[in-house]
Amino acid sequence: MTTPLTDATSRPQAHFAPAENWMNDPNGLIHHDGLYHLYFQHNPESADWGNMSWGHATSPDLLTWQEHAVALRFDDDEQVFSGSIVFDASNSSGLGTDGRPPLIALYTSATDQGQAQALAHSADGGYTWTKHGIVLDRGTPDFRDPKVFRHDGKWILVAVEALDRQVHLFRSDDLREWKPLSVFGPFGAPEGMWECPDLFPVGDRWVLALSVNPGHPGGGSGMQYIVGDFDGMTFTASRWDWLDHGHDYYAGVTFSGLDGPVMLAWLDNWSYAREVPTHPWRGSMALPRRLSLRGDVLLQSPAVELDRPAVFSCEATPIPVAGFGLPEETRGTARRIETTIRPAGAAIELHVRAGAERGEAIVVRYDEGVLTVDRSGTSNTSFSDSYGLVSRAPVELRDGVLDLDIWVDTTSVEVFADGGAVTISEQIVTADERIGVRIGADRLGATIDSLVITDLDRG
Ligand code: FRU
């Protein structure tokens, strides 16, 4: 079976994708002057990786995005790889003008000679940038992805030596001169290079988030998080886990300028990203996620407010063994499905993006403590041999109840379970006519405690 390629009409509704051409990692995430700024690894000239530059988009609410001109462009001297932005409120860099403090970007300048961290500043709130060259160089080929944050009156920078699987920590007063503090790693995931580190406080703990390629249990690239402590010099680890159990969650980092951590990641996997048959754009972001901890377990919840009436809701409804399709008004390509279910020993299946034929659906299944998402029934699976079909993760019931928050968009399905302790993010490539929702159980006794379906279409 061949599935039509997606095209301009299938662009994501609740996720950012560029109007055209290639995109990978989010860069320079910052909330500034009331707007969220998203920069992204972008090839301004084609839908393939290369000519790396920072594209730019802004949003008032993390849901609707406006794309702007390319912010930091590749040139004859360098490609502009991943990095971060901070608001230099005290003008510690001295790059502010007319009493206006600057935004400062630290990014990886990638050349044939190696990778080093370079600085740029913006005097107009992030729309145009001036490059100032390299400020931190170890003379090595794979030193990259600087993430900067303010801590105890100093600037701290974390960046990876990707192949050593190590994070290097530095400190600075002025964002230009960086002194080494400590080195962390390897730790956690047993293989894969490290990319895009982020270190941030969550309550009274610290979390180090890392992208790992390859080595994710689903195949290819994925993210791990490490819970621990940071004393201003050294990060000490206590526990690690995979951050997302799906095939498509990578290069996630948190926004600067917010009180608590909100992460945005690339909804993709390096093992097939270059082959995804979308046109004229390639690559989209996952939902922004608010992060918190339950003990040592990271919780993730969608960081967008949906101020919309439900298209369907029900309570206390037994799930028939044959299953049932939800009414006409629940049908659509972009839906949020929030539900609490009492399995009572039954295996539960939710079919989303379901077509007319049996087996045509993305299947979210809970059975004996394991949650799986199977994208084989809806997605075009033939564009890459590396495109894995089924993701799985253990999920606990709370007082016998399974809670799911499922975001279905034109090119993705993201599942948040157990209060966000488990997430599974999947990219799909599908035809738009597959839009139904069905729920079923393999034996009698299971009930829906609550179900709310919301429309995500931009309208
Ligand atoms: C992660 C990454 C980064 C690098 C960028 C290049 O996906 O490989 O390490 O800076 O992409 O586009």
GROMACS .gro file of C-alpha atoms and ligand atoms in nm:
model
  471
    1MET     CA    1   0.000   0.000   0.000
    2THR     CA    2   0.140   0.339  -0.086
    3THR     CA    3   0.036   0.637   0.113
    4PRO     CA    4   0.040   0.979  -0.048
    5LEU     CA    5   0.323   1.198   0.064
    6THR     CA    6   0.221   1.483   0.283
    7ASP     CA    7   0.218   1.822   0.120
    8ALA     CA    8   0.152   2.181   0.212
    9THR     CA    9  -0.207   2.100   0.312
   10SER     CA   10  -0.085   1.848   0.570
   11ARG     CA   11   0.130   2.086   0.768
   12PRO     CA   12   0.109   2.036   1.144
   13GLN     CA   13  -0.166   2.235   1.316
   14ALA     CA   14  -0.036   2.252   1.673
   15HIS     CA   15   0.336   2.205   1.607
   16PHE     CA   16   0.595   2.426   1.445
   17ALA     CA   17   0.736   2.335   1.105
   18PRO     CA   18   0.914   2.579   0.873
   19ALA     CA   19   0.729   2.697   0.563
   20GLU     CA   20   0.991   2.527   0.350
   21ASN     CA   21   1.324   2.347   0.362
   22TRP     CA   22   1.511   2.147   0.620
   23MET     CA   23   1.485   2.184   1.002
   24ASN     CA   24   1.648   1.998   1.291
   25ASP     CA   25   1.729   2.108   1.649
   26PRO     CA   26   1.557   2.394   1.830
   27ASN     CA   27   1.815   2.663   1.915
   28GLY     CA   28   1.825   2.982   2.119
   29LEU     CA   29   1.492   2.923   2.294
   30ILE     CA   30   1.405   3.233   2.495
   31HIS     CA   31   1.097   3.409   2.633
   32HIS     CA   32   1.169   3.778   2.589
   33ASP     CA   33   0.952   4.092   2.582
   34GLY     CA   34   0.637   3.880   2.603
   35LEU     CA   35   0.720   3.656   2.306
   36TYR     CA   36   0.862   3.307   2.275
   37HIS     CA   37   1.152   3.296   2.030
   38LEU     CA   38   1.237   2.972   1.857
   39TYR     CA   39   1.547   2.952   1.641
   40PHE     CA   40   1.619   2.627   1.464
   41GLN     CA   41   1.883   2.440   1.270
   42HIS     CA   42   1.784   2.519   0.915
   43ASN     CA   43   1.908   2.486   0.561
   44PRO     CA   44   1.771   2.804   0.399
   45GLU     CA   45   1.838   2.663   0.053
   46SER     CA   46   1.707   2.308   0.048
   47ALA     CA   47   1.508   2.036   0.223
   48ASP     CA   48   1.829   1.842   0.299
   49TRP     CA   49   2.066   1.890   0.592
   50GLY     CA   50   2.346   2.137   0.507
   51ASN     CA   51   2.431   2.511   0.499
   52MET     CA   52   2.337   2.510   0.865
   53SER     CA   53   2.190   2.840   0.981
   54TRP     CA   54   1.943   2.953   1.247
   55GLY     CA   55   1.589   2.995   1.120
   56HIS     CA   56   1.362   3.201   1.344
   57ALA     CA   57   0.998   3.199   1.456
   58THR     CA   58   0.806   3.369   1.736
   59SER     CA   59   0.489   3.283   1.925
   60PRO     CA   60   0.276   3.453   2.191
   61ASP     CA   61   0.147   3.119   2.325
   62LEU     CA   62   0.373   2.831   2.205
   63LEU     CA   63   0.088   2.717   1.980
   64THR     CA   64   0.073   2.965   1.693
   65TRP     CA   65   0.404   3.055   1.530
   66GLN     CA   66   0.512   3.326   1.292
   67GLU     CA   67   0.826   3.259   1.091
   68HIS     CA   68   1.080   3.538   1.035
   69ALA     CA   69   1.388   3.591   0.823
   70VAL     CA   70   1.687   3.362   0.887
   71ALA     CA   71   1.859   3.499   1.198
   72LEU     CA   72   2.213   3.360   1.178
   73ARG     CA   73   2.329   3.251   0.837
   74PHE     CA   74   2.605   3.015   0.728
   75ASP     CA   75   2.883   3.185   0.532
   76ASP     CA   76   3.212   3.101   0.364
   77ASP     CA   77   3.379   3.073   0.706
   78GLU     CA   78   3.140   2.856   0.903
   79GLN     CA   79   2.816   2.668   0.947
   80VAL     CA   80   2.606   2.782   1.241
   81PHE     CA   81   2.535   2.473   1.452
   82SER     CA   82   2.322   2.450   1.766
   83GLY     CA   83   2.340   2.681   2.065
   84SER     CA   84   2.147   2.905   2.301
   85ILE     CA   85   2.049   3.265   2.373
   86VAL     CA   86   2.042   3.464   2.698
   87PHE     CA   87   1.922   3.814   2.780
   88ASP     CA   88   2.228   4.001   2.909
   89ALA     CA   89   2.023   4.229   3.137
   90SER     CA   90   2.326   4.385   3.312
   91ASN     CA   91   2.514   4.432   2.984
   92SER     CA   92   2.796   4.217   3.122
   93SER     CA   93   2.917   4.161   2.765
   94GLY     CA   94   2.940   4.536   2.700
   95LEU     CA   95   2.758   4.477   2.369
   96GLY     CA   96   2.445   4.672   2.465
   97THR     CA   97   2.389   5.004   2.291
   98ASP     CA   98   2.206   5.321   2.397
   99GLY     CA   99   2.129   5.177   2.739
  100ARG     CA  100   1.957   4.877   2.582
  101PRO     CA  101   2.090   4.540   2.705
  102PRO     CA  102   2.154   4.288   2.426
  103LEU     CA  103   2.049   3.933   2.358
  104ILE     CA  104   2.358   3.714   2.332
  105ALA     CA  105   2.375   3.393   2.128
  106LEU     CA  106   2.642   3.131   2.186
  107TYR     CA  107   2.648   2.884   1.897
  108THR     CA  108   2.883   2.625   1.753
  109SER     CA  109   3.090   2.751   1.466
  110ALA     CA  110   3.149   2.438   1.257
  111THR     CA  111   3.427   2.431   0.998
  112ASP     CA  112   3.650   2.172   0.836
  113GLN     CA  113   3.907   2.259   1.103
  114GLY     CA  114   3.680   2.173   1.397
  115GLN     CA  115   3.403   2.300   1.621
  116ALA     CA  116   3.423   2.589   1.868
  117GLN     CA  117   3.177   2.819   2.042
  118ALA     CA  118   3.113   3.160   1.889
  119LEU     CA  119   2.921   3.467   2.009
  120ALA     CA  120   2.669   3.693   1.835
  121HIS     CA  121   2.453   3.973   1.970
  122SER     CA  122   2.119   4.127   1.881
  123ALA     CA  123   2.023   4.485   1.964
  124ASP     CA  124   1.670   4.459   1.824
  125GLY     CA  125   1.517   4.189   2.040
  126GLY     CA  126   1.637   3.891   1.839
  127TYR     CA  127   1.552   3.970   1.477
  128THR     CA  128   1.895   4.070   1.345
  129TRP     CA  129   2.230   3.951   1.472
  130THR     CA  130   2.595   4.054   1.456
  131LYS     CA  131   2.860   3.782   1.472
  132HIS     CA  132   3.168   3.838   1.694
  133GLY     CA  133   3.363   3.518   1.631
  134ILE     CA  134   3.490   3.237   1.850
  135VAL     CA  135   3.506   3.279   2.229
  136LEU     CA  136   3.564   2.920   2.343
  137ASP     CA  137   3.782   2.669   2.161
  138ARG     CA  138   3.930   2.340   2.281
  139GLY     CA  139   4.093   2.268   1.945
  140THR     CA  140   3.882   1.955   1.902
  141PRO     CA  141   3.655   1.837   1.619
  142ASP     CA  142   3.332   1.754   1.807
  143PHE     CA  143   3.294   2.016   2.080
  144ARG     CA  144   2.948   2.165   2.041
  145ASP     CA  145   2.597   2.276   2.138
  146PRO     CA  146   2.660   2.539   2.411
  147LYS     CA  147   2.371   2.603   2.653
  148VAL     CA  148   2.414   2.907   2.876
  149PHE     CA  149   2.228   2.997   3.196
  150ARG     CA  150   2.266   3.237   3.487
  151HIS     CA  151   2.353   3.090   3.828
  152ASP     CA  152   2.461   3.270   4.147
  153GLY     CA  153   2.557   3.588   3.961
  154LYS     CA  154   2.770   3.405   3.701
  155TRP     CA  155   2.712   3.270   3.352
  156ILE     CA  156   2.744   2.892   3.322
  157LEU     CA  157   2.793   2.718   2.987
  158VAL     CA  158   2.754   2.346   2.921
  159ALA     CA  159   2.867   2.190   2.593
  160VAL     CA  160   2.950   1.837   2.480
  161GLU     CA  161   3.257   1.661   2.359
  162ALA     CA  162   3.019   1.450   2.154
  163LEU     CA  163   3.235   1.142   2.091
  164ASP     CA  164   3.381   1.135   2.445
  165ARG     CA  165   3.021   1.130   2.575
  166GLN     CA  166   3.111   1.410   2.813
  167VAL     CA  167   2.963   1.743   2.917
  168HIS     CA  168   3.213   2.024   2.985
  169LEU     CA  169   3.104   2.300   3.224
  170PHE     CA  170   3.246   2.656   3.210
  171ARG     CA  171   3.191   2.982   3.397
  172SER     CA  172   3.210   3.344   3.285
  173ASP     CA  173   3.143   3.699   3.408
  174ASP     CA  174   3.102   3.854   3.063
  175LEU     CA  175   2.994   3.572   2.826
  176ARG     CA  176   3.322   3.614   2.637
  177GLU     CA  177   3.592   3.469   2.859
  178TRP     CA  178   3.513   3.116   2.977
  179LYS     CA  179   3.693   2.923   3.255
  180PRO     CA  180   3.662   2.543   3.276
  181LEU     CA  181   3.476   2.420   3.587
  182SER     CA  182   3.434   2.044   3.559
  183VAL     CA  183   3.362   1.754   3.326
  184PHE     CA  184   3.071   1.508   3.357
  185GLY     CA  185   3.028   1.167   3.194
  186PRO     CA  186   2.997   0.919   3.044
  187PHE     CA  187   2.685   0.819   3.238
  188GLY     CA  188   2.354   0.648   3.173
  189ALA     CA  189   2.277   0.529   2.822
  190PRO     CA  190   2.552   0.281   2.734
  191GLU     CA  191   2.621   0.394   2.377
  192GLY     CA  192   2.585   0.682   2.133
  193MET     CA  193   2.749   1.021   2.105
  194TRP     CA  194   2.619   1.302   2.324
  195GLU     CA  195   2.462   1.617   2.178
  196CYS     CA  196   2.262   1.921   2.289
  197PRO     CA  197   2.315   1.919   2.668
  198ASP     CA  198   2.093   2.124   2.900
  199LEU     CA  199   2.133   2.167   3.277
  200PHE     CA  200   1.849   2.325   3.473
  201PRO     CA  201   1.694   2.329   3.821
  202VAL     CA  202   1.365   2.151   3.884
  203GLY     CA  203   1.248   2.240   4.234
  204ASP     CA  204   1.546   2.175   4.460
  205ARG     CA  205   1.709   1.921   4.224
  206TRP     CA  206   1.894   1.961   3.894
  207VAL     CA  207   1.833   1.779   3.570
  208LEU     CA  208   2.088   1.722   3.295
  209ALA     CA  209   1.911   1.650   2.966
  210LEU     CA  210   2.115   1.496   2.684
  211SER     CA  211   2.054   1.379   2.332
  212VAL     CA  212   2.211   1.044   2.247
  213ASN     CA  213   2.273   0.914   1.895
  214PRO     CA  214   2.238   0.624   1.837
  215GLY     CA  215   2.137   0.391   2.121
  216HIS     CA  216   1.772   0.465   2.195
  217PRO     CA  217   1.578   0.142   2.267
  218GLY     CA  218   1.345   0.223   1.975
  219GLY     CA  219   1.645   0.251   1.739
  220GLY     CA  220   1.849   0.552   1.635
  221SER     CA  221   1.853   0.876   1.832
  222GLY     CA  222   1.672   0.973   2.152
  223MET     CA  223   1.704   1.164   2.477
  224GLN     CA  224   1.806   1.072   2.829
  225TYR     CA  225   1.767   1.273   3.148
  226ILE     CA  226   1.983   1.254   3.457
  227VAL     CA  227   1.855   1.376   3.794
  228GLY     CA  228   2.117   1.505   4.035
  229ASP     CA  229   2.263   1.811   4.202
  230PHE     CA  230   2.473   2.106   4.089
  231ASP     CA  231   2.684   2.308   4.335
  232GLY     CA  232   2.787   2.582   4.094
  233MET     CA  233   3.094   2.382   3.984
  234THR     CA  234   3.009   2.016   3.946
  235PHE     CA  235   2.706   1.811   3.850
  236THR     CA  236   2.654   1.495   4.058
  237ALA     CA  237   2.420   1.231   3.917
  238SER     CA  238   2.175   1.012   4.105
  239ARG     CA  239   1.940   0.853   3.850
  240TRP     CA  240   1.888   0.842   3.474
  241ASP     CA  241   1.615   0.730   3.238
  242TRP     CA  242   1.505   0.776   2.880
  243LEU     CA  243   1.326   1.105   2.847
  244ASP     CA  244   1.079   0.988   2.583
  245HIS     CA  245   1.005   0.630   2.483
  246GLY     CA  246   0.897   0.703   2.125
  247HIS     CA  247   1.098   0.708   1.804
  248ASP     CA  248   1.090   1.085   1.756
  249TYR     CA  249   1.215   1.310   2.033
  250TYR     CA  250   1.559   1.468   2.001
  251ALA     CA  251   1.771   1.775   2.073
  252GLY     CA  252   1.526   1.904   2.336
  253VAL     CA  253   1.639   2.204   2.540
  254THR     CA  254   1.458   2.445   2.772
  255PHE     CA  255   1.360   2.809   2.727
  256SER     CA  256   1.563   3.083   2.886
  257GLY     CA  257   1.366   3.362   3.055
  258LEU     CA  258   1.096   3.147   3.221
  259ASP     CA  259   1.055   3.061   3.590
  260GLY     CA  260   1.024   2.685   3.541
  261PRO     CA  261   1.163   2.452   3.272
  262VAL     CA  262   0.973   2.426   2.942
  263MET     CA  263   1.138   2.199   2.685
  264LEU     CA  264   1.103   2.200   2.309
  265ALA     CA  265   1.249   1.920   2.096
  266TRP     CA  266   1.277   1.812   1.735
  267LEU     CA  267   1.011   1.549   1.658
  268ASP     CA  268   1.240   1.331   1.452
  269ASN     CA  269   1.507   1.063   1.451
  270TRP     CA  270   1.847   1.094   1.285
  271SER     CA  271   1.819   0.738   1.152
  272TYR     CA  272   1.554   0.845   0.895
  273ALA     CA  273   1.508   1.224   0.927
  274ARG     CA  274   1.674   1.288   0.591
  275GLU     CA  275   1.427   1.056   0.415
  276VAL     CA  276   1.094   1.175   0.558
  277PRO     CA  277   0.884   1.242   0.245
  278THR     CA  278   0.722   1.573   0.338
  279HIS     CA  279   0.727   1.863   0.096
  280PRO     CA  280   0.827   2.148   0.070
  281TRP     CA  281   0.935   2.138   0.435
  282ARG     CA  282   1.110   1.863   0.629
  283GLY     CA  283   1.114   1.841   1.008
  284SER     CA  284   0.880   1.960   1.281
  285MET     CA  285   0.900   2.033   1.653
  286ALA     CA  286   0.731   1.834   1.929
  287LEU     CA  287   0.488   2.000   2.169
  288PRO     CA  288   0.654   2.230   2.421
  289ARG     CA  289   0.652   2.053   2.758
  290ARG     CA  290   0.651   2.183   3.112
  291LEU     CA  291   0.886   1.973   3.327
  292SER     CA  292   0.859   1.883   3.695
  293LEU     CA  293   0.975   1.598   3.919
  294ARG     CA  294   0.783   1.333   4.115
  295GLY     CA  295   1.065   1.206   4.335
  296ASP     CA  296   1.340   1.124   4.084
  297VAL     CA  297   1.099   1.082   3.793
  298LEU     CA  298   1.063   1.356   3.535
  299LEU     CA  299   0.703   1.457   3.457
  300GLN     CA  300   0.617   1.624   3.128
  301SER     CA  301   0.295   1.804   3.047
  302PRO     CA  302   0.195   2.004   2.738
  303ALA     CA  303   0.291   2.368   2.794
  304VAL     CA  304   0.012   2.514   2.583
  305GLU     CA  305  -0.325   2.645   2.699
  306LEU     CA  306  -0.609   2.532   2.477
  307ASP     CA  307  -0.890   2.779   2.520
  308ARG     CA  308  -1.140   2.583   2.313
  309PRO     CA  309  -1.465   2.397   2.385
  310ALA     CA  310  -1.454   2.018   2.374
  311VAL     CA  311  -1.591   1.860   2.056
  312PHE     CA  312  -1.692   1.555   2.258
  313SER     CA  313  -1.692   1.441   2.619
  314CYS     CA  314  -1.831   1.151   2.820
  315GLU     CA  315  -1.804   0.995   3.167
  316ALA     CA  316  -1.859   0.658   3.333
  317THR     CA  317  -1.897   0.468   3.005
  318PRO     CA  318  -1.841   0.092   2.981
  319ILE     CA  319  -1.607  -0.009   2.697
  320PRO     CA  320  -1.768  -0.284   2.486
  321VAL     CA  321  -1.555  -0.578   2.379
  322ALA     CA  322  -1.620  -0.504   2.013
  323GLY     CA  323  -1.510  -0.147   2.069
  324PHE     CA  324  -1.690   0.158   1.941
  325GLY     CA  325  -1.618   0.441   1.706
  326LEU     CA  326  -1.671   0.785   1.851
  327PRO     CA  327  -1.928   1.015   1.688
  328GLU     CA  328  -1.878   1.222   1.377
  329GLU     CA  329  -1.777   1.539   1.562
  330THR     CA  330  -1.468   1.367   1.704
  331ARG     CA  331  -1.330   1.302   1.356
  332GLY     CA  332  -1.041   1.518   1.242
  333THR     CA  333  -0.672   1.523   1.164
  334ALA     CA  334  -0.567   1.725   1.470
  335ARG     CA  335  -0.721   1.632   1.805
  336ARG     CA  336  -0.635   1.625   2.174
  337ILE     CA  337  -0.776   1.318   2.350
  338GLU     CA  338  -0.768   1.330   2.730
  339THR     CA  339  -0.898   1.024   2.906
  340THR     CA  340  -0.895   0.831   3.231
  341ILE     CA  341  -0.975   0.463   3.195
  342ARG     CA  342  -1.024   0.177   3.443
  343PRO     CA  343  -0.893  -0.128   3.258
  344ALA     CA  344  -1.006  -0.371   3.536
  345GLY     CA  345  -0.773  -0.637   3.393
  346ALA     CA  346  -0.862  -0.578   3.028
  347ALA     CA  347  -0.629  -0.472   2.748
  348ILE     CA  348  -0.740  -0.134   2.615
  349GLU     CA  349  -0.695   0.001   2.263
  350LEU     CA  350  -0.745   0.353   2.140
  351HIS     CA  351  -0.732   0.386   1.763
  352VAL     CA  352  -0.651   0.735   1.643
  353ARG     CA  353  -0.613   0.862   1.287
  354ALA     CA  354  -0.824   0.558   1.205
  355GLY     CA  355  -0.927   0.488   0.845
  356ALA     CA  356  -1.226   0.298   0.710
  357GLU     CA  357  -1.043  -0.034   0.694
  358ARG     CA  358  -0.968  -0.244   1.001
  359GLY     CA  359  -0.599  -0.214   1.089
  360GLU     CA  360  -0.571   0.139   0.954
  361ALA     CA  361  -0.498   0.335   1.269
  362ILE     CA  362  -0.232   0.451   1.506
  363VAL     CA  363  -0.296   0.214   1.797
  364VAL     CA  364  -0.234   0.325   2.156
  365ARG     CA  365  -0.258   0.007   2.362
  366TYR     CA  366  -0.240  -0.062   2.734
  367ASP     CA  367  -0.197  -0.423   2.842
  368GLU     CA  368  -0.069  -0.555   3.175
  369GLY     CA  369   0.135  -0.253   3.273
  370VAL     CA  370   0.281  -0.180   2.929
  371LEU     CA  371   0.183   0.104   2.700
  372THR     CA  372   0.256   0.063   2.328
  373VAL     CA  373   0.208   0.292   2.033
  374ASP     CA  374   0.198   0.119   1.695
  375ARG     CA  375   0.216   0.351   1.398
  376SER     CA  376   0.231   0.081   1.131
  377GLY     CA  377  -0.142   0.090   1.045
  378THR     CA  378  -0.154   0.451   0.939
  379SER     CA  379   0.188   0.577   0.851
  380ASN     CA  380   0.372   0.535   0.525
  381THR     CA  381   0.634   0.291   0.650
  382SER     CA  382   0.824   0.231   0.328
  383PHE     CA  383   1.034   0.546   0.296
  384SER     CA  384   1.309   0.416   0.524
  385ASP     CA  385   1.419   0.076   0.654
  386SER     CA  386   1.503   0.243   0.984
  387TYR     CA  387   1.148   0.365   1.047
  388GLY     CA  388   1.057   0.164   1.360
  389LEU     CA  389   0.692   0.077   1.404
  390VAL     CA  390   0.616   0.003   1.769
  391SER     CA  391   0.727   0.190   2.082
  392ARG     CA  392   0.667   0.063   2.433
  393ALA     CA  393   0.709   0.169   2.795
  394PRO     CA  394   0.595   0.042   3.135
  395VAL     CA  395   0.314   0.252   3.282
  396GLU     CA  396   0.165   0.237   3.631
  397LEU     CA  397  -0.203   0.263   3.706
  398ARG     CA  398  -0.295   0.503   3.989
  399ASP     CA  399  -0.579   0.357   4.201
  400GLY     CA  400  -0.659   0.130   3.908
  401VAL     CA  401  -0.681   0.421   3.664
  402LEU     CA  402  -0.481   0.483   3.348
  403ASP     CA  403  -0.455   0.848   3.247
  404LEU     CA  404  -0.368   0.942   2.890
  405ASP     CA  405  -0.330   1.276   2.716
  406ILE     CA  406  -0.290   1.208   2.344
  407TRP     CA  407  -0.209   1.484   2.093
  408VAL     CA  408  -0.278   1.378   1.737
  409ASP     CA  409  -0.160   1.611   1.464
  410THR     CA  410  -0.128   1.578   1.087
  411THR     CA  411   0.226   1.443   1.113
  412SER     CA  412   0.256   1.319   1.471
  413VAL     CA  413   0.108   1.144   1.772
  414GLU     CA  414   0.237   1.225   2.121
  415VAL     CA  415   0.114   1.031   2.422
  416PHE     CA  416   0.153   1.151   2.783
  417ALA     CA  417   0.069   0.881   3.041
  418ASP     CA  418   0.070   0.856   3.420
  419GLY     CA  419   0.073   1.231   3.477
  420GLY     CA  420   0.350   1.269   3.217
  421ALA     CA  421   0.589   1.019   3.380
  422VAL     CA  422   0.585   0.835   3.046
  423THR     CA  423   0.576   0.997   2.704
  424ILE     CA  424   0.583   0.837   2.360
  425SER     CA  425   0.635   1.067   2.059
  426GLU     CA  426   0.589   0.941   1.706
  427GLN     CA  427   0.617   1.106   1.369
  428ILE     CA  428   0.369   0.982   1.108
  429VAL     CA  429   0.342   1.026   0.733
  430THR     CA  430  -0.014   0.969   0.637
  431ALA     CA  431  -0.314   1.043   0.420
  432ASP     CA  432  -0.562   1.287   0.562
  433GLU     CA  433  -0.872   1.074   0.520
  434ARG     CA  434  -0.768   0.864   0.821
  435ILE     CA  435  -0.925   1.068   1.095
  436GLY     CA  436  -1.153   0.855   1.316
  437VAL     CA  437  -1.122   0.766   1.685
  438ARG     CA  438  -1.220   0.421   1.820
  439ILE     CA  439  -1.192   0.266   2.166
  440GLY     CA  440  -1.207  -0.101   2.255
  441ALA     CA  441  -1.119  -0.361   2.522
  442ASP     CA  442  -1.046  -0.734   2.498
  443ARG     CA  443  -1.293  -0.831   2.771
  444LEU     CA  444  -1.586  -0.691   2.966
  445GLY     CA  445  -1.541  -0.473   3.273
  446ALA     CA  446  -1.328  -0.183   3.151
  447THR     CA  447  -1.478   0.165   3.180
  448ILE     CA  448  -1.401   0.514   3.065
  449ASP     CA  449  -1.403   0.738   3.374
  450SER     CA  450  -1.370   1.050   3.163
  451LEU     CA  451  -1.300   1.141   2.803
  452VAL     CA  452  -1.259   1.488   2.652
  453ILE     CA  453  -1.172   1.550   2.288
  454THR     CA  454  -1.061   1.893   2.173
  455ASP     CA  455  -1.009   2.025   1.821
  456LEU     CA  456  -0.651   2.127   1.741
  457ASP     CA  457  -0.717   2.251   1.387
  458ARG     CA  458  -0.622   2.609   1.338
  459GLY     CA  459  -0.959   2.666   1.168
  460FRU     C1  460   2.201   1.749   1.690
  460FRU     C2  461   2.313   1.811   1.608
  460FRU     C3  462   2.398   1.900   1.693
  460FRU     C4  463   2.458   1.995   1.593
  460FRU     C5  464   2.345   2.011   1.494
  460FRU     C6  465   2.390   2.027   1.352
  460FRU     O1  466   2.092   1.707   1.616
  460FRU     O2  467   2.389   1.708   1.546
  460FRU     O3  468   2.493   1.831   1.771
  460FRU     O4  469   2.495   2.117   1.651
  460FRU     O5  470   2.264   1.896   1.505
  460FRU     O6  471   2.282   2.052   1.267
   0.00000   0.00000   0.00000
